[in-house]
Coordinates of C-alpha atoms in Angstrom, one line a residue:
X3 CA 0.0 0.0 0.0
X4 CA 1.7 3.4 -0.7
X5 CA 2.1 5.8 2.2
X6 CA 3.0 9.2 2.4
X7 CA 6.5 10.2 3.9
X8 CA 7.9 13.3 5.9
X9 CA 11.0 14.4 6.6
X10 CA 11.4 17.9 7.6
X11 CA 8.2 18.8 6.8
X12 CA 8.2 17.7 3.1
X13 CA 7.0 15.3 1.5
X14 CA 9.4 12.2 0.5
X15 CA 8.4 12.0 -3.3
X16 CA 10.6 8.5 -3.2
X17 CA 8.1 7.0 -1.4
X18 CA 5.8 6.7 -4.8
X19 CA 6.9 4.6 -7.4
X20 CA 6.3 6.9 -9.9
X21 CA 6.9 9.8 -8.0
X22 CA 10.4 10.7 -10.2
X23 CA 8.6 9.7 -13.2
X24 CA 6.0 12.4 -12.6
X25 CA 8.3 15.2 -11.8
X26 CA 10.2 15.2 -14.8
X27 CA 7.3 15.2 -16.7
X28 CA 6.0 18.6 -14.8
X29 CA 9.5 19.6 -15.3
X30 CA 9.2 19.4 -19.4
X31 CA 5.4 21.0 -19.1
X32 CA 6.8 23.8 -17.0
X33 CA 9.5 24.2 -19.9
X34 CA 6.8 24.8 -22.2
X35 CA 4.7 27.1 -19.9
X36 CA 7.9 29.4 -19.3
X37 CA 8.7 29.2 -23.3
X38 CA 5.4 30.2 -24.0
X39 CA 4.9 33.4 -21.0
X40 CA 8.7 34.3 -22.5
X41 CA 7.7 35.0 -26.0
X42 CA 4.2 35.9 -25.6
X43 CA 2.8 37.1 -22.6
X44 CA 5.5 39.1 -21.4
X45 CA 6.1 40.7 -24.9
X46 CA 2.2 41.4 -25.1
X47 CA 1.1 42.7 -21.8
X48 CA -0.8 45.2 -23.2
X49 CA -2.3 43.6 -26.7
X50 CA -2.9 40.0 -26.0
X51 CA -1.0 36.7 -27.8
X52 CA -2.2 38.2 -31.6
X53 CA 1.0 40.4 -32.2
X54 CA -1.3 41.8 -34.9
X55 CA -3.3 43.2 -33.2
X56 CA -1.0 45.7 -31.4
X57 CA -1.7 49.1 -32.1
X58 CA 0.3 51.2 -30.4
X59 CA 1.5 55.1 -29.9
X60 CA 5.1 54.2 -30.0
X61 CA 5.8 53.8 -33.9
X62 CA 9.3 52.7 -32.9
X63 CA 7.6 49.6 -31.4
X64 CA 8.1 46.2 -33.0
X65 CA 6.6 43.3 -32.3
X66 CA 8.6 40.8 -32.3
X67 CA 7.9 37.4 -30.9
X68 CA 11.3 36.5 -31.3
X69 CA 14.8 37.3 -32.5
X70 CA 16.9 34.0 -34.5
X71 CA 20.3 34.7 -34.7
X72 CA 22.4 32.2 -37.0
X73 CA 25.6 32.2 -34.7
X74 CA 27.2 30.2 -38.0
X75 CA 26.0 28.4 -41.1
X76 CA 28.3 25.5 -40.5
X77 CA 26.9 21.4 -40.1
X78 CA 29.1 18.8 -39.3
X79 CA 26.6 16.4 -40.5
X80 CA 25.1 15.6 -44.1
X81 CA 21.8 14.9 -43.6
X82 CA 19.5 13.6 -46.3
X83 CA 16.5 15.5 -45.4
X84 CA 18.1 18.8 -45.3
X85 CA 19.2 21.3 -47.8
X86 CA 22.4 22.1 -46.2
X87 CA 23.6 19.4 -48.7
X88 CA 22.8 22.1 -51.9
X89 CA 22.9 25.4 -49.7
X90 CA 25.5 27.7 -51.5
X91 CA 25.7 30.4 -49.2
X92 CA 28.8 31.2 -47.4
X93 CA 29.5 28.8 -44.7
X94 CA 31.5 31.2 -41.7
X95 CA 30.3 31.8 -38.5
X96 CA 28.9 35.6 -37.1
X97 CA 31.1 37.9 -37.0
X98 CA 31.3 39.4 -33.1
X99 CA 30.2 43.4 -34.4
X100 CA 27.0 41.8 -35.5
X101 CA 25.8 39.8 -32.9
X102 CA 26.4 42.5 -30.7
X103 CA 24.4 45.3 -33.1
X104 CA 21.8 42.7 -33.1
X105 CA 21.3 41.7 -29.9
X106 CA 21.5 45.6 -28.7
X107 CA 18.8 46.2 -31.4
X108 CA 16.8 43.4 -29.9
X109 CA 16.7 44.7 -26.4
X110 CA 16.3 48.3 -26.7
X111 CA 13.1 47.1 -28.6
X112 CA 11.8 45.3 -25.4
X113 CA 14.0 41.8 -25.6
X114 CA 12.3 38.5 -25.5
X115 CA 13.5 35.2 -26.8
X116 CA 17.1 34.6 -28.7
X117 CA 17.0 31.6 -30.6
X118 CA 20.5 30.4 -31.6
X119 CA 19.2 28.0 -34.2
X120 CA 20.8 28.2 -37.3
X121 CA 18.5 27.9 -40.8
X122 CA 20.9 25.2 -41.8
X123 CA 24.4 24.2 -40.1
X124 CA 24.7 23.6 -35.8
X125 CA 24.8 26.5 -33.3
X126 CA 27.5 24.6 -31.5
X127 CA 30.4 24.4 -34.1
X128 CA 30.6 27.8 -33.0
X129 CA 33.5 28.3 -30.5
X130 CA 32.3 31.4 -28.7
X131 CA 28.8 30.8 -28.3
X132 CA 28.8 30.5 -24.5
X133 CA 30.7 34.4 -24.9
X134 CA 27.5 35.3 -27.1
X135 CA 24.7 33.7 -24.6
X136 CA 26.7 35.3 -21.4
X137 CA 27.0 39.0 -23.3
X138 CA 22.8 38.0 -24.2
X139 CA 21.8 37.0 -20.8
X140 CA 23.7 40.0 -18.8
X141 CA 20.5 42.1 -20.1
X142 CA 17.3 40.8 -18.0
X143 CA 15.0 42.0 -21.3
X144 CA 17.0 38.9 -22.5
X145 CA 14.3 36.2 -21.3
X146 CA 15.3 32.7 -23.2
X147 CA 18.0 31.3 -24.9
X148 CA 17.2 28.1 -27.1
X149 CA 18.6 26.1 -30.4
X150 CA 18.2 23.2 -32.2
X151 CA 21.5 21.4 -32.5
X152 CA 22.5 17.3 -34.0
X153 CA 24.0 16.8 -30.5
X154 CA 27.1 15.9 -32.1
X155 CA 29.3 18.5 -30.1
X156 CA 26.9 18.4 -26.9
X157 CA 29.0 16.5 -24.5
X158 CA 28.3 16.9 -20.6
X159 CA 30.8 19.3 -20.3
X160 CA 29.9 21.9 -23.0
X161 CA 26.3 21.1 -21.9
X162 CA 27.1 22.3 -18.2
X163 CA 29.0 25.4 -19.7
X164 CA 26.5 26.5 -22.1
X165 CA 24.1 26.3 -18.8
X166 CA 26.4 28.2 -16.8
X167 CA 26.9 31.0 -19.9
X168 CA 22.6 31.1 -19.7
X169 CA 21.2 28.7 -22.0
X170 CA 17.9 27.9 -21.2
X171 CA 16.5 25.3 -23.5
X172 CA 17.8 22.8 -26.3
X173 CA 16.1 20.3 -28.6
X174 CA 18.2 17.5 -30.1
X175 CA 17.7 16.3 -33.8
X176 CA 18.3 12.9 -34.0
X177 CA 16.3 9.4 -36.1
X178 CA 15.2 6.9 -34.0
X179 CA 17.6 4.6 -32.1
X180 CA 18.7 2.8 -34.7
X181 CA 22.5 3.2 -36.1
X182 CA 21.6 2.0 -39.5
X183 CA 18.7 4.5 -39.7
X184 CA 21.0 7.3 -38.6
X185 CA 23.3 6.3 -40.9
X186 CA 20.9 6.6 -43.8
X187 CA 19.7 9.8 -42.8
X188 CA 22.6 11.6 -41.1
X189 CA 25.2 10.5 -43.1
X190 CA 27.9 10.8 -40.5
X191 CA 28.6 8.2 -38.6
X192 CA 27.9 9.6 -35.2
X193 CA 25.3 7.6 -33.4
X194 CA 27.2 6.4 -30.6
X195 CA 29.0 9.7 -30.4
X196 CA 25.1 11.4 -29.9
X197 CA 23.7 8.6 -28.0
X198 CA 27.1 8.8 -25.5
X199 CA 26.3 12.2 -25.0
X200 CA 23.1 12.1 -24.7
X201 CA 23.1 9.7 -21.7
X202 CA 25.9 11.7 -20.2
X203 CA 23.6 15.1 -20.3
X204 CA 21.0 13.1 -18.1
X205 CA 23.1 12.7 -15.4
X206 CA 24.0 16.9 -15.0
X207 CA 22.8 18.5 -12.6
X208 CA 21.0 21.0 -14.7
X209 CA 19.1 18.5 -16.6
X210 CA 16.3 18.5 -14.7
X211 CA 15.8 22.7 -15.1
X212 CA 16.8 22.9 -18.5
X213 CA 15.0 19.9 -20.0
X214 CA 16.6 18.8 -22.7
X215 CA 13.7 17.7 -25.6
X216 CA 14.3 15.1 -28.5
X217 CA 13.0 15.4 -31.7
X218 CA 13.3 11.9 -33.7
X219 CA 12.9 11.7 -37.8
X220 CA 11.8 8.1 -38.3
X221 CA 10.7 5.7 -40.4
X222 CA 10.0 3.3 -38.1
X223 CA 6.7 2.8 -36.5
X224 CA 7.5 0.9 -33.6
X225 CA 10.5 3.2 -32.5
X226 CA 9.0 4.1 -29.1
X227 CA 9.7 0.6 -28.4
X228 CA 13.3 0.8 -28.6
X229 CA 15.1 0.1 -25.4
X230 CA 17.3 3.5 -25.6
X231 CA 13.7 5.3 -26.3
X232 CA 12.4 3.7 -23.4
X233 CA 15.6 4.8 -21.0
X234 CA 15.3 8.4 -22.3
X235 CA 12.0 8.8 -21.5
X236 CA 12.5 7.4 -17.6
X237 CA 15.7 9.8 -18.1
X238 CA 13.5 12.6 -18.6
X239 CA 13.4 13.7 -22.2
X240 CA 10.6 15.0 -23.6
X241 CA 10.3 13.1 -26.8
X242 CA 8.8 14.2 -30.5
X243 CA 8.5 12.0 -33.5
X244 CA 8.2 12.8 -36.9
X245 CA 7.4 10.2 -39.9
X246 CA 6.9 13.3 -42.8
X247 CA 9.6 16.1 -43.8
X248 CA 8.9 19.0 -45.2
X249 CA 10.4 19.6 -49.0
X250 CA 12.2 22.9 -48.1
X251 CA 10.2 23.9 -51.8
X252 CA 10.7 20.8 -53.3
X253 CA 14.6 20.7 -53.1
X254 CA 14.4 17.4 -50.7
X255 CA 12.5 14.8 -52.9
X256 CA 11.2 11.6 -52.0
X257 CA 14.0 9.4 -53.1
X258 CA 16.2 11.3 -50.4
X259 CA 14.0 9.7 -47.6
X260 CA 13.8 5.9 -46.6
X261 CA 10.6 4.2 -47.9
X262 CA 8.6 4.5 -44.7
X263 CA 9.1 8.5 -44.3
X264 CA 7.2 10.7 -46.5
X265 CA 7.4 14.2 -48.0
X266 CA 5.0 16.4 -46.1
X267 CA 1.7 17.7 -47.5
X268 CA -0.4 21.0 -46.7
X269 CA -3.2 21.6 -48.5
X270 CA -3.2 25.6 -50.2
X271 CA -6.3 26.5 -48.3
X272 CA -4.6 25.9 -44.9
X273 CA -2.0 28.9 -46.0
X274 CA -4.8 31.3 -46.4
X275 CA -5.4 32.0 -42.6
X276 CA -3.6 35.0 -42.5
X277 CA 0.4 35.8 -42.2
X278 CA 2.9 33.1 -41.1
X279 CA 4.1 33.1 -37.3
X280 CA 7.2 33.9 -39.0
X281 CA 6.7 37.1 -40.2
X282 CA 6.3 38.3 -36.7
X283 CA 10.4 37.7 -35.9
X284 CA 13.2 38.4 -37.6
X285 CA 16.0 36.3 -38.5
X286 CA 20.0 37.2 -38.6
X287 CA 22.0 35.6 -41.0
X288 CA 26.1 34.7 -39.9
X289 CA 26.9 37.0 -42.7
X290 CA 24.7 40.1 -41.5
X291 CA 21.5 39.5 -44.1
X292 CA 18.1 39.6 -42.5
X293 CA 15.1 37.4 -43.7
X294 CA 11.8 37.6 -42.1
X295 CA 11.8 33.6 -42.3
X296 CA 14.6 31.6 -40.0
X297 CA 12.7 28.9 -40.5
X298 CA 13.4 28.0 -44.2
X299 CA 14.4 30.7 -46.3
X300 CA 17.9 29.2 -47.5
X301 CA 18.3 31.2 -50.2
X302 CA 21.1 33.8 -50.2
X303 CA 18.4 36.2 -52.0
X304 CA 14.9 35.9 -51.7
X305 CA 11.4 37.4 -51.5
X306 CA 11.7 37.4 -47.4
X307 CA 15.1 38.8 -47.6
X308 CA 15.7 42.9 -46.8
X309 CA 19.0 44.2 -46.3
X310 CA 22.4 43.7 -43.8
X311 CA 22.0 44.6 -40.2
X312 CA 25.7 46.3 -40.8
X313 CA 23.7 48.9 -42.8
X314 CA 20.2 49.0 -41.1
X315 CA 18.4 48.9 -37.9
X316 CA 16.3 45.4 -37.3
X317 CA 13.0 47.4 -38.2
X318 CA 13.7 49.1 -40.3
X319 CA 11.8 47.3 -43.3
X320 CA 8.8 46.6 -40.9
X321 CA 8.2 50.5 -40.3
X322 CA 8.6 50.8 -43.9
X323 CA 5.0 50.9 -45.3
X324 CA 6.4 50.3 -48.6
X325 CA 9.0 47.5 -47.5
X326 CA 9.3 43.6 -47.8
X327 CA 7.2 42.8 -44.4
X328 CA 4.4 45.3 -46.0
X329 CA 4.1 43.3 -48.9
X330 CA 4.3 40.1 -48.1
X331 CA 2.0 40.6 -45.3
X332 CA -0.6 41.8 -48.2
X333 CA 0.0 39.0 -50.3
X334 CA -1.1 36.2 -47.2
X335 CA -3.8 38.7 -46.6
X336 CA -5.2 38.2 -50.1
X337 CA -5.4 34.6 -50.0
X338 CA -4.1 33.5 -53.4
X339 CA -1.4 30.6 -52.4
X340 CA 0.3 31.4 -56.0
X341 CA 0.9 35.1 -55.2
X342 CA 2.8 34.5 -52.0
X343 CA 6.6 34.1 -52.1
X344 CA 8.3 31.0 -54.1
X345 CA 9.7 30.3 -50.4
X346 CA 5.9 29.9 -49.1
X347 CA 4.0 28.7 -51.6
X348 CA 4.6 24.9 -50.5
X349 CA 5.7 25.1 -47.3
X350 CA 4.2 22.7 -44.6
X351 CA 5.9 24.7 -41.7
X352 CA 3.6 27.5 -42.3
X353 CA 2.1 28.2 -38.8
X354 CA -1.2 31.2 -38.3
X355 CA -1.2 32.9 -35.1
X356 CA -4.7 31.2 -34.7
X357 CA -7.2 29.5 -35.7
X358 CA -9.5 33.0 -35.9
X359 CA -8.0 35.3 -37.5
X360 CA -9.3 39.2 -37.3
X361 CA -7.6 40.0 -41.1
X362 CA -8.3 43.6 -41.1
X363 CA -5.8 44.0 -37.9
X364 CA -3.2 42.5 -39.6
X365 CA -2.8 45.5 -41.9
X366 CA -2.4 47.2 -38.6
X367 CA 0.1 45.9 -37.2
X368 CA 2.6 48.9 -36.8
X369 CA 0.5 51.5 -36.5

C-alpha cells in the first residue's frame, strides 16, 4: 500500500513509485509554460497573444515574438533531409560586431527570446557561443535562450558550460535509435558519439531545469519501443517524432528519404489563414543579411530577404509601409497561395497565429 512520507516537513516523493517519473514530466510542461509566458505574454502585456493586433502610440515599437540569430552556417553532419547538402551560401560563423548590433537592437526594442538555431548548419560548431549567450543574458529583457543542435558536439561538459553561460533550452535532432537509420539519414557516422552524449547530459545537474527535448525523424513505427527510447523517457526527455519532412520547396524529394518516411503535405487552403508566425520575428543571417523567415528561407536572396544589419536597424523594413514585411503581409492577406513568395507557396511549416484570424488588424500591425 503506498504511504505518504515526511521528513522535515516535506513530502518524500521517493516514497511513490512513480513519484520521479511524474516530476520530470512537470518539469518538461513547466518548460513549455515558461517558453510560452517568455515570447508571448510578457512581450504582449498590453495587446494579448495576436501580435497583430497591437496598435500602439510608439511607432518605434516592434513586435517581435522573437529574434533568430544564426551564430554560423556551418553542419558537421550531411543529412538527407536537409538542404544544407545544396545550400551555396557562405558557410563562416557571425562575425562578433553583428551579434552585438543585433542583440542591442533586440533589447532596446523590449527583448524576448534569442534563438541560436541556425537555418541550416549547428549552433555549437561555434566556439564562442557561450561568450554570445553570457553577453545575451547580462541584459534581463534577454528572457530565453534556445537552439536546435545534432548533438554531435553536446558532450556533458559543454552542456554544463552553455548552462552556466545562460542557455535555457535545447532540442536535439536525431532518427530513431537505430544506427543504420541514422546512418541513412545523417550521413555521419555519429550515433554512438550522440547517444554517448546524450546519456551523459541526463546525469547533470542541470538536466532536470533545462529539459533537454528530442525530436526523432523516423521511419520506423514501432521506435518508441526501442530500449534507448524507453531509457530516455524514464531519463527525462521529452520526446517528438516525426514520420513526414517537409520539401524545403521541393529541393528534398522523395528518393532522399527511406521508404517508410514521406514528404509532407499541406493543402493551399490551410496557408490562407492569415500571415505566417514567422513574419512576426526576424531572422539574422552569420553573414549580417536579414530574412523575415529563419525557419526555411535558405536562399542567399529571396522574396523574405531585406537588407544587412551592418547597414540598417532590425525594423527598419517593418516600419517601412512600402517595404518587404508590408508586402508580403498583403499577399497572405489576399489569399491567393500562387501570389505568395516561391519560399511559401509549398511550405508545410507554415504556422497562423490562430485559428481566428481578425484580417483587417493584420494590416495594422505597426501603427
Amino acid at each position: 500500500m503506498l504511504t505518504s512520507k515526511r521528513a522535515a516537513g516535506k513530502l518524500e516523493l521517493g516514497a511513490f513509485p512513480r513519484g520521479r517519473a511524474i516530476l520530470q514530466r512537470l518539469s518538461g510542461l513547466r518548460n513549455h509554460i515558461q517558453l510560452l509566458v517568455n515570447t508571448y505574454i510578457k512581450r504582449y502585456p498590453r495587446y494579448g497573444l495576436n501580435p497583430f493586433r497591437a496598435k500602439p502610440k510608439d511607432t518605434s515599437f516592434h513586435n517581435l515574438l522573437f529574434l533568430r540569430l544564426e551564430v554560423t552556417s556551418l553542419c558537421n553532419a550531411n543529412c538527407s533531409f536537409c538542404v544544407y547538402q545544396f545550400n551555396n551560401r557562405p558557410r563562416i560563423s557571425m562575425d562578433e560586431d553583428i551579434y552585438e548590433k543585433a542583440v542591442s537592437e533586440f533589447t532596446a526594442l523590449g527583448g524576448g527570446r534569442l534563438d541560436f538555431s541556425p537555418i541550416v548548419g549547428d549552433a555549437l560548431i561555434d566556439r564562442e557561443l557561450e561568450k554570445k549567450i553570457a553577453f545575451a543574458r547580462q541584459d534581463p529583457r534577454i528572457t530565453s535562450i534556445d537552439f536546435f543542435t545534432n548533438g554531435i558536439l553536446l558532450t556533458r561538459e559543454r552542456f554544463d558550460s552553455l548552462v552556466e553561460a545562460g542557455m535555457t533550452h535545447v532540442v536535439i535532432s536525431m532518427t530513431s535509435f537505430d544506427p543504420e537509420e541514422y546512418e541513412q539519414l545523417y550521413r555521419g557516422g555519429k550515433y554512438q558519439t550522440v547517444l554517448r552524449n546524450l546519456y551523459a547530459i541526463s546525469e547533470s545537474p542541470h538536466f532536470k531545469r533545462i529539459s533537454p527535448h528530442i525530436t526523432i525523424k523516423t521511419g520506423k513505427l514501432d521506435c518508441r519501443s526501442q530500449p534507448d527510447f524507453i531509457e530516455m523517457k524514464r531519463r527525462g526527455f521529452v520526446i517528438w517524432v516525426q514520420h513526414e519532412i517537409d520539401s524545403w520547396d521541393n529541393q528534398i524529394t522523395q528518393s532522399d528519404l527511406p521508404d517508410t518516411m514521406s514528404i509532407s503535405s499541406m493543402p493551399a487552403k490551410q496557408r490562407n489563414r492569415g500571415p505566417c508566425l514567422q513574419l512576426a520575428s526576424i531572422a539574422v543571417r552569420a553573414n549580417g543579411s536579414m530574412t523575415y523567415c529563419g525557419c526555411r528561407d535558405d536562399r542567399p536572396e529571396s522574396d523574405l530577404c531585406f537588407g544587412n544589419i551592418r547597414d540598417q536597424g532590425l525594423t527598419d523594413d517593418a516600419m517601412n509601409p512600402n517595404g518587404v514585411l508590408a508586402r508580403v503581409t498583403e499577399q497572405f492577406m489576399n489569399n491567393d497561395p500562387d501570389d505568395l513568395p516561391d519560399v511559401c507557396k509549398n511550405c508545410t511549416m507554415y504556422q497562423p497565429f490562430g485559428p481566428v484570424y481578425p484580417k483587417y488588424n493584420a494590416k495594422h500591425r505597426f501603427n
